[in-house]
Short mmCIF file of C-alpha atoms in Angstrom, two decimals:
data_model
loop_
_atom_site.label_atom_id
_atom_site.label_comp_id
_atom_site.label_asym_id
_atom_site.label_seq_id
_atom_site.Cartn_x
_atom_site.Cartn_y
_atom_site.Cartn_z
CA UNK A 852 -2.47 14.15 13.23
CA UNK A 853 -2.75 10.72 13.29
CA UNK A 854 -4.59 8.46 10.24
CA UNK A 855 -6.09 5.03 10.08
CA UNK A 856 -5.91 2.04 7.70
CA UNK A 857 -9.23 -0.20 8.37
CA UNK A 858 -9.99 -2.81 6.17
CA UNK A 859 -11.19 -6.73 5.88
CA UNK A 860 -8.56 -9.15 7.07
CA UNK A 861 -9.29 -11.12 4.38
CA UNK A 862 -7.32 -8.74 2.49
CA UNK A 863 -4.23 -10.79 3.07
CA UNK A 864 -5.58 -14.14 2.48
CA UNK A 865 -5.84 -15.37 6.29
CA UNK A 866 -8.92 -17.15 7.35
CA UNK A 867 -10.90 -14.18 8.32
CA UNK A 868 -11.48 -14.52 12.09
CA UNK A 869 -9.47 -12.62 14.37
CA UNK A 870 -9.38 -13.25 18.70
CA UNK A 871 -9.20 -10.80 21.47
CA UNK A 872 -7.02 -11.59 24.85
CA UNK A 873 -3.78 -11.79 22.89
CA UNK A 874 -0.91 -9.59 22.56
CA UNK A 875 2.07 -10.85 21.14
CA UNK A 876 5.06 -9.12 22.39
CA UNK A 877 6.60 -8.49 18.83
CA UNK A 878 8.32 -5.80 17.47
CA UNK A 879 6.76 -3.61 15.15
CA UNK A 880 9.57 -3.37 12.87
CA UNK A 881 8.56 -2.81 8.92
CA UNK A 882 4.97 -3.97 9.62
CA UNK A 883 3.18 -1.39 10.71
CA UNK A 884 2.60 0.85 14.30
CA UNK A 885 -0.68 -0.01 15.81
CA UNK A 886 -2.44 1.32 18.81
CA UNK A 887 -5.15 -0.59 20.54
CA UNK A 888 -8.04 0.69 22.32
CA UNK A 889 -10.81 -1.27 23.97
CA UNK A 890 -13.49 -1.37 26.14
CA UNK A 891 -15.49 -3.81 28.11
CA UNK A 892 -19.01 -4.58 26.79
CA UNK A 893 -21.17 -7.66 28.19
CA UNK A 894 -19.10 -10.90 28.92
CA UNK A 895 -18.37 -12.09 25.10
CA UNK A 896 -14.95 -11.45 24.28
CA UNK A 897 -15.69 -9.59 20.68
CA UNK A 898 -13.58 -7.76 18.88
CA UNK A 899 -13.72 -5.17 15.76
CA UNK A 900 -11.73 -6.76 13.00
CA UNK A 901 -9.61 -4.52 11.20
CA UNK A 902 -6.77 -5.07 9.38
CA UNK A 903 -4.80 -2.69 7.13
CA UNK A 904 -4.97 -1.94 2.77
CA UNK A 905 -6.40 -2.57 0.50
CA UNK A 906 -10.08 -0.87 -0.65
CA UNK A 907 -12.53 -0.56 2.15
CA UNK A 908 -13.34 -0.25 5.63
CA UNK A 909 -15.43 -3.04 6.93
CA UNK A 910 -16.19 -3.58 10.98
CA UNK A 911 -16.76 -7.09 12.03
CA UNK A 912 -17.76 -7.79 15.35
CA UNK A 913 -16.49 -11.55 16.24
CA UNK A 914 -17.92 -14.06 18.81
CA UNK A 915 -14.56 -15.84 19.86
CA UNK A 916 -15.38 -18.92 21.95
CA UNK A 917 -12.09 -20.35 22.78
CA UNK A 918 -8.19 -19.03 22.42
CA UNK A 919 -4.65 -20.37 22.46
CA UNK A 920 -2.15 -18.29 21.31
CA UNK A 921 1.46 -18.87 19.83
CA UNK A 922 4.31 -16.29 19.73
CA UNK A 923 7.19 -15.43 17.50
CA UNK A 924 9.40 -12.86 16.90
CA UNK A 925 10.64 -14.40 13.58
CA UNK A 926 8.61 -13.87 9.85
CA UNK A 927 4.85 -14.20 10.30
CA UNK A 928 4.12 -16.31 12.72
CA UNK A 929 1.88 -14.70 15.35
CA UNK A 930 -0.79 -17.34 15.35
CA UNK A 931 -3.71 -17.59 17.62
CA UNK A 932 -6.36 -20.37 17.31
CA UNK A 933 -10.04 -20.23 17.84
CA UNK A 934 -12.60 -23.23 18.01
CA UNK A 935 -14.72 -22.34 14.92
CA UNK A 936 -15.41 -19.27 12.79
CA UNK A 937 -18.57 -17.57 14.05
CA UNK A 938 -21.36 -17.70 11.52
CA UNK A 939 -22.57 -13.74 11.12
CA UNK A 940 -18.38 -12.66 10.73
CA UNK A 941 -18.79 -9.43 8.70
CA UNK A 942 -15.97 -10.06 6.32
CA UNK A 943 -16.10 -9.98 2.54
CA UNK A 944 -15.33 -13.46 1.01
CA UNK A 945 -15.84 -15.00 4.41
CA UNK A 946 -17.45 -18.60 3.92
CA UNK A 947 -20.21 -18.20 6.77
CA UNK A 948 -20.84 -21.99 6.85
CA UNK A 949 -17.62 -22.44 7.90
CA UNK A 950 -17.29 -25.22 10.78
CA UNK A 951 -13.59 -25.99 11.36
CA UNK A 952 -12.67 -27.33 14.44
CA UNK A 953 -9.13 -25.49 14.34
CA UNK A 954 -8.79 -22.50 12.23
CA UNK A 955 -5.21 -21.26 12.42
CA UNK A 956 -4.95 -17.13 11.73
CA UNK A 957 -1.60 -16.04 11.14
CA UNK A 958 -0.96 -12.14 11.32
CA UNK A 959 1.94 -10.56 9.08
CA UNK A 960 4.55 -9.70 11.44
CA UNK A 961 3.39 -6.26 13.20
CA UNK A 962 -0.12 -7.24 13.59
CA UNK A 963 -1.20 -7.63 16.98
CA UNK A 964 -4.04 -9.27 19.16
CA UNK A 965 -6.15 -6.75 21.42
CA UNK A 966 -4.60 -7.05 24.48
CA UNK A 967 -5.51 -7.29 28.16
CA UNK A 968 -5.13 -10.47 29.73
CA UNK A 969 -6.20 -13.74 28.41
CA UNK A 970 -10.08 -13.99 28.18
CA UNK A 971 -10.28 -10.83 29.06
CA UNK A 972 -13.90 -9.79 27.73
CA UNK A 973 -14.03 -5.93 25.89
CA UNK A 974 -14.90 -4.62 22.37
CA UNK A 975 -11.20 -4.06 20.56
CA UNK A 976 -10.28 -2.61 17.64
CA UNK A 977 -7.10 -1.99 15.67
CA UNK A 978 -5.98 1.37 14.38
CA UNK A 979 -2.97 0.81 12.03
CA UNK A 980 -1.23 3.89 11.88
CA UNK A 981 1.49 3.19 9.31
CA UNK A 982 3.14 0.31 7.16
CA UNK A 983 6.28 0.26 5.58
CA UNK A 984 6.66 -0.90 2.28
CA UNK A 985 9.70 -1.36 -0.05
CA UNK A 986 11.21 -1.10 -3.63
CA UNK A 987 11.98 -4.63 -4.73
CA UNK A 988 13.26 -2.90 -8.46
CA UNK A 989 15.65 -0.12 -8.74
CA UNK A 990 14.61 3.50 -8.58
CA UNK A 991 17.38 5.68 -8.90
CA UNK A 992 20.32 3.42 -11.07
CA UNK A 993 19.94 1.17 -13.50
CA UNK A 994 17.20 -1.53 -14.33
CA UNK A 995 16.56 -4.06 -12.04
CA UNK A 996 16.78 -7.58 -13.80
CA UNK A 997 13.56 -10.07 -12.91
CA UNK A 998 15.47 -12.26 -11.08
CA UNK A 999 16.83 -9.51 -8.82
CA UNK A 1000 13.29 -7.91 -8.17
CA UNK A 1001 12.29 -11.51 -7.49
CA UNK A 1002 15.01 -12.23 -4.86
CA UNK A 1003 14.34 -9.16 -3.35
CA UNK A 1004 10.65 -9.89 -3.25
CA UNK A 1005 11.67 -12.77 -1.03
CA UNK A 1006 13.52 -11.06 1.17
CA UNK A 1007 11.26 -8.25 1.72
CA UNK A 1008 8.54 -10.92 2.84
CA UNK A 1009 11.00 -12.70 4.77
CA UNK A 1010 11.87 -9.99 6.88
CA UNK A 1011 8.64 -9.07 7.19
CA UNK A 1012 7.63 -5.67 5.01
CA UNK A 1013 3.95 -5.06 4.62
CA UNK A 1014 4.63 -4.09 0.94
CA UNK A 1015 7.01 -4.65 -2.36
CA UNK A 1016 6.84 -2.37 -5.25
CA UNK A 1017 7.91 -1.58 -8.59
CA UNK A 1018 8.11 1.61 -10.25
CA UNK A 1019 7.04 2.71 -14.03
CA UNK A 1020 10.12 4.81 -15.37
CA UNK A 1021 12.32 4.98 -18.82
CA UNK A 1022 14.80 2.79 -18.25
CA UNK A 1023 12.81 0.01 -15.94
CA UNK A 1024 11.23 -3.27 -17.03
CA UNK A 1025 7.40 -3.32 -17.17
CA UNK A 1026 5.72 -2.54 -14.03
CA UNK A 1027 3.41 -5.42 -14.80
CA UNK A 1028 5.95 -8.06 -15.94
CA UNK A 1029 8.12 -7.09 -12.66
CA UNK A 1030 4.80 -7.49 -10.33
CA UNK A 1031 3.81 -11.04 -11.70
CA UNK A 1032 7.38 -11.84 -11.51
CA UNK A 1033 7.59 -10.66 -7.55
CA UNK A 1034 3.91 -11.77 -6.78
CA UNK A 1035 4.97 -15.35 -8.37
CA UNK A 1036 7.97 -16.42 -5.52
CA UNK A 1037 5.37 -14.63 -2.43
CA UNK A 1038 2.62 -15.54 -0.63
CA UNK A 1039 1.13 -12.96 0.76
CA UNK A 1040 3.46 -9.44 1.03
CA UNK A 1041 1.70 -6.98 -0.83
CA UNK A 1042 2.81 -6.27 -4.43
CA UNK A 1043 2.21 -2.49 -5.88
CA UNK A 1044 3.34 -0.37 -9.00
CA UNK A 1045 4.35 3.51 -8.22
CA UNK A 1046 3.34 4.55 -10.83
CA UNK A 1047 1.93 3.52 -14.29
CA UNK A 1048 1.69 6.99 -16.78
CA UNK A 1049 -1.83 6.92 -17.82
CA UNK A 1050 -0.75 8.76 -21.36
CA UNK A 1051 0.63 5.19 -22.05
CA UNK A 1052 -1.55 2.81 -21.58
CA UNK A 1053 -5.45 2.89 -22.51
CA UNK A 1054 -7.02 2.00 -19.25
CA UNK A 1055 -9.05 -1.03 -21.13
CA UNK A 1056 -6.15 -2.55 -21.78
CA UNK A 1057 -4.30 -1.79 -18.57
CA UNK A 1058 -7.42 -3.16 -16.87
CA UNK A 1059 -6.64 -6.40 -19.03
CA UNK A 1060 -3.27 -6.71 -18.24
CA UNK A 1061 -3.88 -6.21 -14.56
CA UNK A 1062 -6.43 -8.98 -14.30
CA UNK A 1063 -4.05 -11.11 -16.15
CA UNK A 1064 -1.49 -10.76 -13.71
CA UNK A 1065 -3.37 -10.83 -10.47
CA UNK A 1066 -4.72 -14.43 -12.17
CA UNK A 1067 -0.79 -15.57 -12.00
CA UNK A 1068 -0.15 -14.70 -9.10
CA UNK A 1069 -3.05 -15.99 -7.14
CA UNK A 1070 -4.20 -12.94 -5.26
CA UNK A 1071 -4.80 -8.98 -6.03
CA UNK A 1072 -2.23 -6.73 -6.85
CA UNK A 1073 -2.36 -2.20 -5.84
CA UNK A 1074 -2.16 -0.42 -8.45
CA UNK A 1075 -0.66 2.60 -8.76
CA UNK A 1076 -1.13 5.08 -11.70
CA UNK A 1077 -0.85 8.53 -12.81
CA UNK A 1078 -0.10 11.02 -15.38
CA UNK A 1079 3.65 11.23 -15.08
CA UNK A 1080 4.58 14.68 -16.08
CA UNK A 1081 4.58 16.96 -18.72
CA UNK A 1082 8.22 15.91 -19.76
CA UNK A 1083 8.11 12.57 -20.15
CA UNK A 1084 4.81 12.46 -21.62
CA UNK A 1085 6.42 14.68 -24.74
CA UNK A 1086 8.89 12.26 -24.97
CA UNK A 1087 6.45 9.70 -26.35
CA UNK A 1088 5.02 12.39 -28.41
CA UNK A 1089 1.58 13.17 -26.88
CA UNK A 1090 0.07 15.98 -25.66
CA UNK A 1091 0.07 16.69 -21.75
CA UNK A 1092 -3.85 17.95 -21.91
CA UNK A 1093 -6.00 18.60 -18.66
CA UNK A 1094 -4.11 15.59 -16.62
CA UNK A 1095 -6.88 15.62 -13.95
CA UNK A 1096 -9.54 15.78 -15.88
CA UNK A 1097 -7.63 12.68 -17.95
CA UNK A 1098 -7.17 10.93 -15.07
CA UNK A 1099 -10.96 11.17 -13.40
CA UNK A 1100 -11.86 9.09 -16.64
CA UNK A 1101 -9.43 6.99 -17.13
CA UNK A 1102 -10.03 5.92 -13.48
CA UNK A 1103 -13.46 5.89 -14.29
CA UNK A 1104 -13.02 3.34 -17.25
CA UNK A 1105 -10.21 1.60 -15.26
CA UNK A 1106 -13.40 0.84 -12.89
CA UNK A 1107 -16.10 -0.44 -15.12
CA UNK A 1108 -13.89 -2.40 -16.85
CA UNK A 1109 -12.65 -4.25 -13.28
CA UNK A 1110 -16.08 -5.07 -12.53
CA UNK A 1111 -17.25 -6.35 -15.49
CA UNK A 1112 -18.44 -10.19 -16.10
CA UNK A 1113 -18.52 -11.21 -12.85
CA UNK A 1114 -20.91 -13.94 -11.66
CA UNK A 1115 -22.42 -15.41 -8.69
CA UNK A 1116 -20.78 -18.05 -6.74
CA UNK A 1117 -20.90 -21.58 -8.51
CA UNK A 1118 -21.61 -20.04 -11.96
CA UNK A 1119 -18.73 -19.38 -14.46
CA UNK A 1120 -17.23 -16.15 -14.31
CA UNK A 1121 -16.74 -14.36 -17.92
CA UNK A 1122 -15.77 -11.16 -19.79
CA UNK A 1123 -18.07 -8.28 -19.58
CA UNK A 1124 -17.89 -4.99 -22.10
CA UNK A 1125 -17.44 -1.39 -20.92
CA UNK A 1126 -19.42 1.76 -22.48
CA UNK A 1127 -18.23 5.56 -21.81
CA UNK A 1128 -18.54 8.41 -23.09
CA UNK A 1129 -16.31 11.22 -21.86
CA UNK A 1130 -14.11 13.98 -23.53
CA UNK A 1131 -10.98 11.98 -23.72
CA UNK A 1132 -12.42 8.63 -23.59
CA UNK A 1133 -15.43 7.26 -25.74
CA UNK A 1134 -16.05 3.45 -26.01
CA UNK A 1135 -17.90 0.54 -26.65
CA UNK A 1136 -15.49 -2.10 -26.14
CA UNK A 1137 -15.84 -4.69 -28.79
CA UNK A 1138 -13.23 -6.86 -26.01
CA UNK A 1139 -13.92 -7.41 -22.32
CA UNK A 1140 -11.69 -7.85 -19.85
CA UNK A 1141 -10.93 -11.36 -17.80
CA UNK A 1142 -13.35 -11.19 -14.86
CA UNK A 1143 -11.09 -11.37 -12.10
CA UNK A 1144 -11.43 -9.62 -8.86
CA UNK A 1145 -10.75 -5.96 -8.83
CA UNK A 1146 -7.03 -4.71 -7.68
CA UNK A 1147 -6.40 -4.89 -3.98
CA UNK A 1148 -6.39 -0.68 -4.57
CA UNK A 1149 -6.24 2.01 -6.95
CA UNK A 1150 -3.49 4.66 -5.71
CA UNK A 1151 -2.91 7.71 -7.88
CA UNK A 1152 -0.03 9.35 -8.09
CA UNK A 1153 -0.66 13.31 -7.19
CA UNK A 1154 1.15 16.38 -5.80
CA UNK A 1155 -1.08 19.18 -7.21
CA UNK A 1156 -4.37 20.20 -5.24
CA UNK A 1157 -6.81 18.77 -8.57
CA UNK A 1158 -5.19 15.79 -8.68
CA UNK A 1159 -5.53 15.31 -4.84
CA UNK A 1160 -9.10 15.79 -5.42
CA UNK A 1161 -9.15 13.47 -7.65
CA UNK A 1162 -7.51 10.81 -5.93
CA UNK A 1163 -10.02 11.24 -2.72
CA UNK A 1164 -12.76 11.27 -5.20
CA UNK A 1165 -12.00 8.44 -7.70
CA UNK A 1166 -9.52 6.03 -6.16
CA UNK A 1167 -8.14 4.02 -2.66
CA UNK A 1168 -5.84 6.69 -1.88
CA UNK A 1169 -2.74 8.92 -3.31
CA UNK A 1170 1.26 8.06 -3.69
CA UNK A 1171 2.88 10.97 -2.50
CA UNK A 1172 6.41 11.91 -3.81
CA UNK A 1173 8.80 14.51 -2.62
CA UNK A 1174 6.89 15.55 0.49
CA UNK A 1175 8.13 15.43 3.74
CA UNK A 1176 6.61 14.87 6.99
CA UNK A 1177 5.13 19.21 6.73
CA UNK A 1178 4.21 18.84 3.23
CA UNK A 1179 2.15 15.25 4.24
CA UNK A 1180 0.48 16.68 6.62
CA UNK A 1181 -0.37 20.25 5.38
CA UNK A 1182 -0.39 19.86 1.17
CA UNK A 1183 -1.44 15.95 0.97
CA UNK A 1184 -3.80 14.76 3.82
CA UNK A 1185 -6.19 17.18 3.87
CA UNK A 1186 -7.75 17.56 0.50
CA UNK A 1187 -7.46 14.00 -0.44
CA UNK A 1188 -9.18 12.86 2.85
CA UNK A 1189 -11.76 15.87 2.75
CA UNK A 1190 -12.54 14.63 -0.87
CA UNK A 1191 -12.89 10.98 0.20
CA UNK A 1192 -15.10 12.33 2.61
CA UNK A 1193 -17.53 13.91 0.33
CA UNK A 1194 -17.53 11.59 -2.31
CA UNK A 1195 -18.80 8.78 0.75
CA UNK A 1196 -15.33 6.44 0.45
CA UNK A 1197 -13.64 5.03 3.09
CA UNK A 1198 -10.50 6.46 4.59
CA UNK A 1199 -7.72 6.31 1.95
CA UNK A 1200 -4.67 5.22 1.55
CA UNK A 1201 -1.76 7.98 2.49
CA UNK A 1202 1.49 6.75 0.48
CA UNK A 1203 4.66 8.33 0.24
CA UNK A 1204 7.85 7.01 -1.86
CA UNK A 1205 10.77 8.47 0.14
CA UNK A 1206 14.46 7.99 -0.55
CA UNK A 1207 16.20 6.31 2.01
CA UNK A 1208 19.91 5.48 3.12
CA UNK A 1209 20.75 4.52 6.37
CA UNK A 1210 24.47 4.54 7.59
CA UNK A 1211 26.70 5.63 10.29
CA UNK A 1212 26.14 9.11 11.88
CA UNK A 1213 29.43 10.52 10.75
CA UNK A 1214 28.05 9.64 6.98
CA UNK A 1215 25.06 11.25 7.10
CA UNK A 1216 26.13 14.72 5.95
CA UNK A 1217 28.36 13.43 2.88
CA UNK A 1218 25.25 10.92 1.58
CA UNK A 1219 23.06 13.82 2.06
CA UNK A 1220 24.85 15.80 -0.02
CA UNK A 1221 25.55 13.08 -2.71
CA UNK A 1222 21.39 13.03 -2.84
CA UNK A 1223 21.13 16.15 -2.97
CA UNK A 1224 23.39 16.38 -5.94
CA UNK A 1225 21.29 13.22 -7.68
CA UNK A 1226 17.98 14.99 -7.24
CA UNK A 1227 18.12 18.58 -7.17
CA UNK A 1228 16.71 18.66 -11.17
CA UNK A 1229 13.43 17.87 -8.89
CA UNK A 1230 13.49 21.31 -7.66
CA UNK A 1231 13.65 22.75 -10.71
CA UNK A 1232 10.96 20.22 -12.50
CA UNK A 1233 6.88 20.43 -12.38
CA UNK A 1234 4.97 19.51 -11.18
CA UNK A 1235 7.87 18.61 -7.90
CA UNK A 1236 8.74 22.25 -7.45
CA UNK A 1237 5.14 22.95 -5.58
CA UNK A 1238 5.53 20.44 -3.17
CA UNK A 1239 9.23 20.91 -2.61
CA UNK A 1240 8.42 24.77 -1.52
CA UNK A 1241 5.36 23.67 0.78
CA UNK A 1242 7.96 21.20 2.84
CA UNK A 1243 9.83 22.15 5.79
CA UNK A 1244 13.16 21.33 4.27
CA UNK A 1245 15.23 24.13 2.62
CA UNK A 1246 16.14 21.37 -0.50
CA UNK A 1247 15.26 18.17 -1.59
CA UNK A 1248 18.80 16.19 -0.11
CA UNK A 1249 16.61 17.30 3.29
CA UNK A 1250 13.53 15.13 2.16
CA UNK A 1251 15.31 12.06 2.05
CA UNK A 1252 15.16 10.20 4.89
CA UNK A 1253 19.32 9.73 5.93
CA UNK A 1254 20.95 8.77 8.67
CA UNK A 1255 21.55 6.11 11.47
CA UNK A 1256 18.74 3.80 12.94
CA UNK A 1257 17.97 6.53 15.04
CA UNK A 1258 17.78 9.65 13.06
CA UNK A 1259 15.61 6.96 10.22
CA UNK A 1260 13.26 5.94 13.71
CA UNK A 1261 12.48 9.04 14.35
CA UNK A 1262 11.91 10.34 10.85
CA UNK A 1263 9.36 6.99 10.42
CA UNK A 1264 7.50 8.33 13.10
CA UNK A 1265 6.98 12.06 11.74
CA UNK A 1266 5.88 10.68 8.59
CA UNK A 1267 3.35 8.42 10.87
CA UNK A 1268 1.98 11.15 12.80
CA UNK A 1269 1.50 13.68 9.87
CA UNK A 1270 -0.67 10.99 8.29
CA UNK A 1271 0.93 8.71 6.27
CA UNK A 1272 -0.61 5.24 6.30
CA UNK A 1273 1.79 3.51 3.70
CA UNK A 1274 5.58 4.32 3.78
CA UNK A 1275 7.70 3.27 0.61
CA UNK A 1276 11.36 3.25 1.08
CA UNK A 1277 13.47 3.57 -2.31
CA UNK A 1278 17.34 2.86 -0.98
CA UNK A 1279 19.39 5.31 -2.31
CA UNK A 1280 22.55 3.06 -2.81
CA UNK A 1281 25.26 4.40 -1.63
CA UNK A 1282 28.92 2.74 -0.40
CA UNK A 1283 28.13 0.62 2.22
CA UNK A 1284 24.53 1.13 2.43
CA UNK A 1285 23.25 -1.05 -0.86
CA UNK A 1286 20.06 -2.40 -0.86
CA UNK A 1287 20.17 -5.34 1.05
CA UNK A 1288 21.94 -3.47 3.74
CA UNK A 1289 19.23 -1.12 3.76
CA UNK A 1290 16.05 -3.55 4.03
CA UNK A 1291 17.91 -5.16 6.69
CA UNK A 1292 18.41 -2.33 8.83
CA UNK A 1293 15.10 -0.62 8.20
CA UNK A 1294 13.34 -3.92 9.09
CA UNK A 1295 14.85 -4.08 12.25
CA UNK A 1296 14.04 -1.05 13.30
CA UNK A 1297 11.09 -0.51 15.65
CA UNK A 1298 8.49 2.44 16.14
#
């Protein structure tokens, strides 16, 4: 089973026109696996834009009038030029009126022209089948400082990772703080949270917070939420009380209070106020919220079959945890696809936070067992235990993904083909395999 991506390539900030001939021989590393398919259609070289994350699917078809194309194998720098950007482009935030004699469009590493030869006329379109994304902020040991998450957030855009993220747990900085801090030393590598407890936070001022940081940074942030479990919401006290239910309205809030205030073009943008009335939310806000532009995405964080429903219905997409390649593809894609579906939204967003180590063959079985050993309260934990059982591995040291560059190749593509769109690597640090070693190796390694 395979699963698609499609969104505006204005996503990532490039100048949204994108040219067909071109196909950069680069590897496909941590960016993503694409397939191309095209056709010839009348003489025009045009292409169907599409680019991977964050909200929506949007076709474009592009006149492309002229191309020259530069390759490299280093960072982001497949470039190709075109003489102007055509006026009817089909991209959100596109400036139609544009009239540049030389727009340069720069593809994140992994991101490849349509291909035949050069000038080759056909209708082309992308279909990204997975991305690989990383933990810039420690999962597992103790608390990443801000300056490490931010050197890490460097590297992980260096070496070209479609993704940097931050989890929400006990002993971690803010998910918030870490993301402005991350977003603030990048340009353009995506910057998520897996994932912020609903209980915590009320989603007004979460929606605050959010817009405040996507203002610092310059460009919009994924957000991922949830409601944690039953646990470590008792921890702080409150009651774990019909978490799907809780979540459909808190996303619902989250929403309205996104798109409030905003304004047309040339007019000053200001705060707008929410009203809802729900069962565990009821509001008038007497505050609005900064009107910035909405997250990049909304991922919730689900494992159970109600909460899958509600992330299809209600959100971008899910962050899957636990689950191997079975469990993605039989417990995970389905329902939350099938609910997108009815509900009328775009293909979501297939995410998966996956422990990984990778290190000489002859290590694989003593790591494996050391995870095992670090995570098997998982199997004993809801709501984990479900999804645990519904995987082909017989315990949760089998989930991680452990081994050479090989064995961690061919586990990227089984999570690819049972659907997963985003991947999210969390190293498991081990001797000789810390987290530098691990980005480095997983980046290199090609699909």
């Amino acid at each position: 089973m395979k699963s698609s991506a499609m969104v505006p390539a204005s996503s990532f900030g490039m100048t949204p026109s994108i040219s067909a001939g071109v196909r950069p021989a680069s590897p496909i590393a941590s960016r993503a696996a694409c397939r191309w398919s095209s056709r010839v259609e009348n003489s025009v070289p045009r292409v169907k834009g599409v680019c991977p994350t964050p909200t929506i699917a949007v076709w474009a078809l592009i006149d492309i009038f002229s191309l020259e194309s530069r390759v490299s194998r280093g960072g982001r720098d497949e470039r190709a030029r075109v003489d102007r950007v055509p006026e009817d482009n089909g991209f959100r935030g596109a400036d139609p009126t544009d009239r540049r004699g030389d727009v340069d469009v720069a593809l994140p590493k992994g991101y490849h022209w349509p291909g035949g030869a050069r000038g080759a006329a056909g209708l082309c379109w992308l279909e990204v089948v997975m991305r690989i994304g990383i933990f810039v902020s420690e999962t597992w040991g103790p608390a990443s400082a801000l300056d490490e998450i931010r050197d890490r957030t460097r590297h992980a855009e260096a070496m070209g990772f479609a993704s940097a993220w931050v989890p929400y747990l006990p002993w971690s900085l803010d998910a918030l703080t870490s993301m402005q801090a991350a977003g603030e030393v990048t340009e353009a590598i995506e910057i998520g949270s897996a994932v912020i407890p609903t209980y915590f936070f009320h989603p007004l001022a979460l929606a605050r917070q959010t817009a405040t940081t996507q203002a610092a940074i310059g460009r919009p942030i994924h957000l991922g939420i949830g409601c944690s479990n039953p646990a470590v919401v008792a921890m702080h006290g409150l009651p774990f009380d019909r978490p799907a239910r809780h979540v459909r309205e808190y996303l619902e809030v989250l929403e309205a209070a996104m798109q409030t205030g905003a304004k047309p073009a040339g007019e000053r943008e200001q705060a707008g106020f929410v009203q809802f009335e729900g069962e565990f939310f009821a509001l008038g806000s007497i505050y609005g919220t900064p009107a910035v532009r909405p997250p990049g995405s909304i991922l919730v964080g689900a494992l159970g079959p109600h909460m899958l429903r509600v992330a299809g219905t209600c959100s971008d997409g899910v962050i899957a945890t636990w689950s191997d390649e079975g469990a993605i593809e039989r417990e995970i894609v389905p329902p939350v696809r099938a609910a997108a579906r009815a509900a009328g939204r775009s293909d979501p967003r297939i995410a998966g936070v996956v422990a990984v180590a990778i290190v000489p063959r002859a290590r694989t079985a003593d790591v494996r067992a050391a995870a095992q050993a670090e995570f098997a309260f998982y199997e004993q934990s809801m709501p984990y235990q479900r999804v645990v059982q519904a995987s082909d591995a017989e315990a949760i040291g089998e989930i991680c993904v452990i081994g050479d560059e090989e064995e961690v190749a061919r586990r990227l593509r089984g999570f690819r083909d049972a659907g997963m769109t985003d991947f999210l690597a969390a190293p498991f640090a081990v001797e000789g395999a810390d987290w530098n070693s691990t980005a480095e190796k997983l980046a290199r390694i090609e699909l």
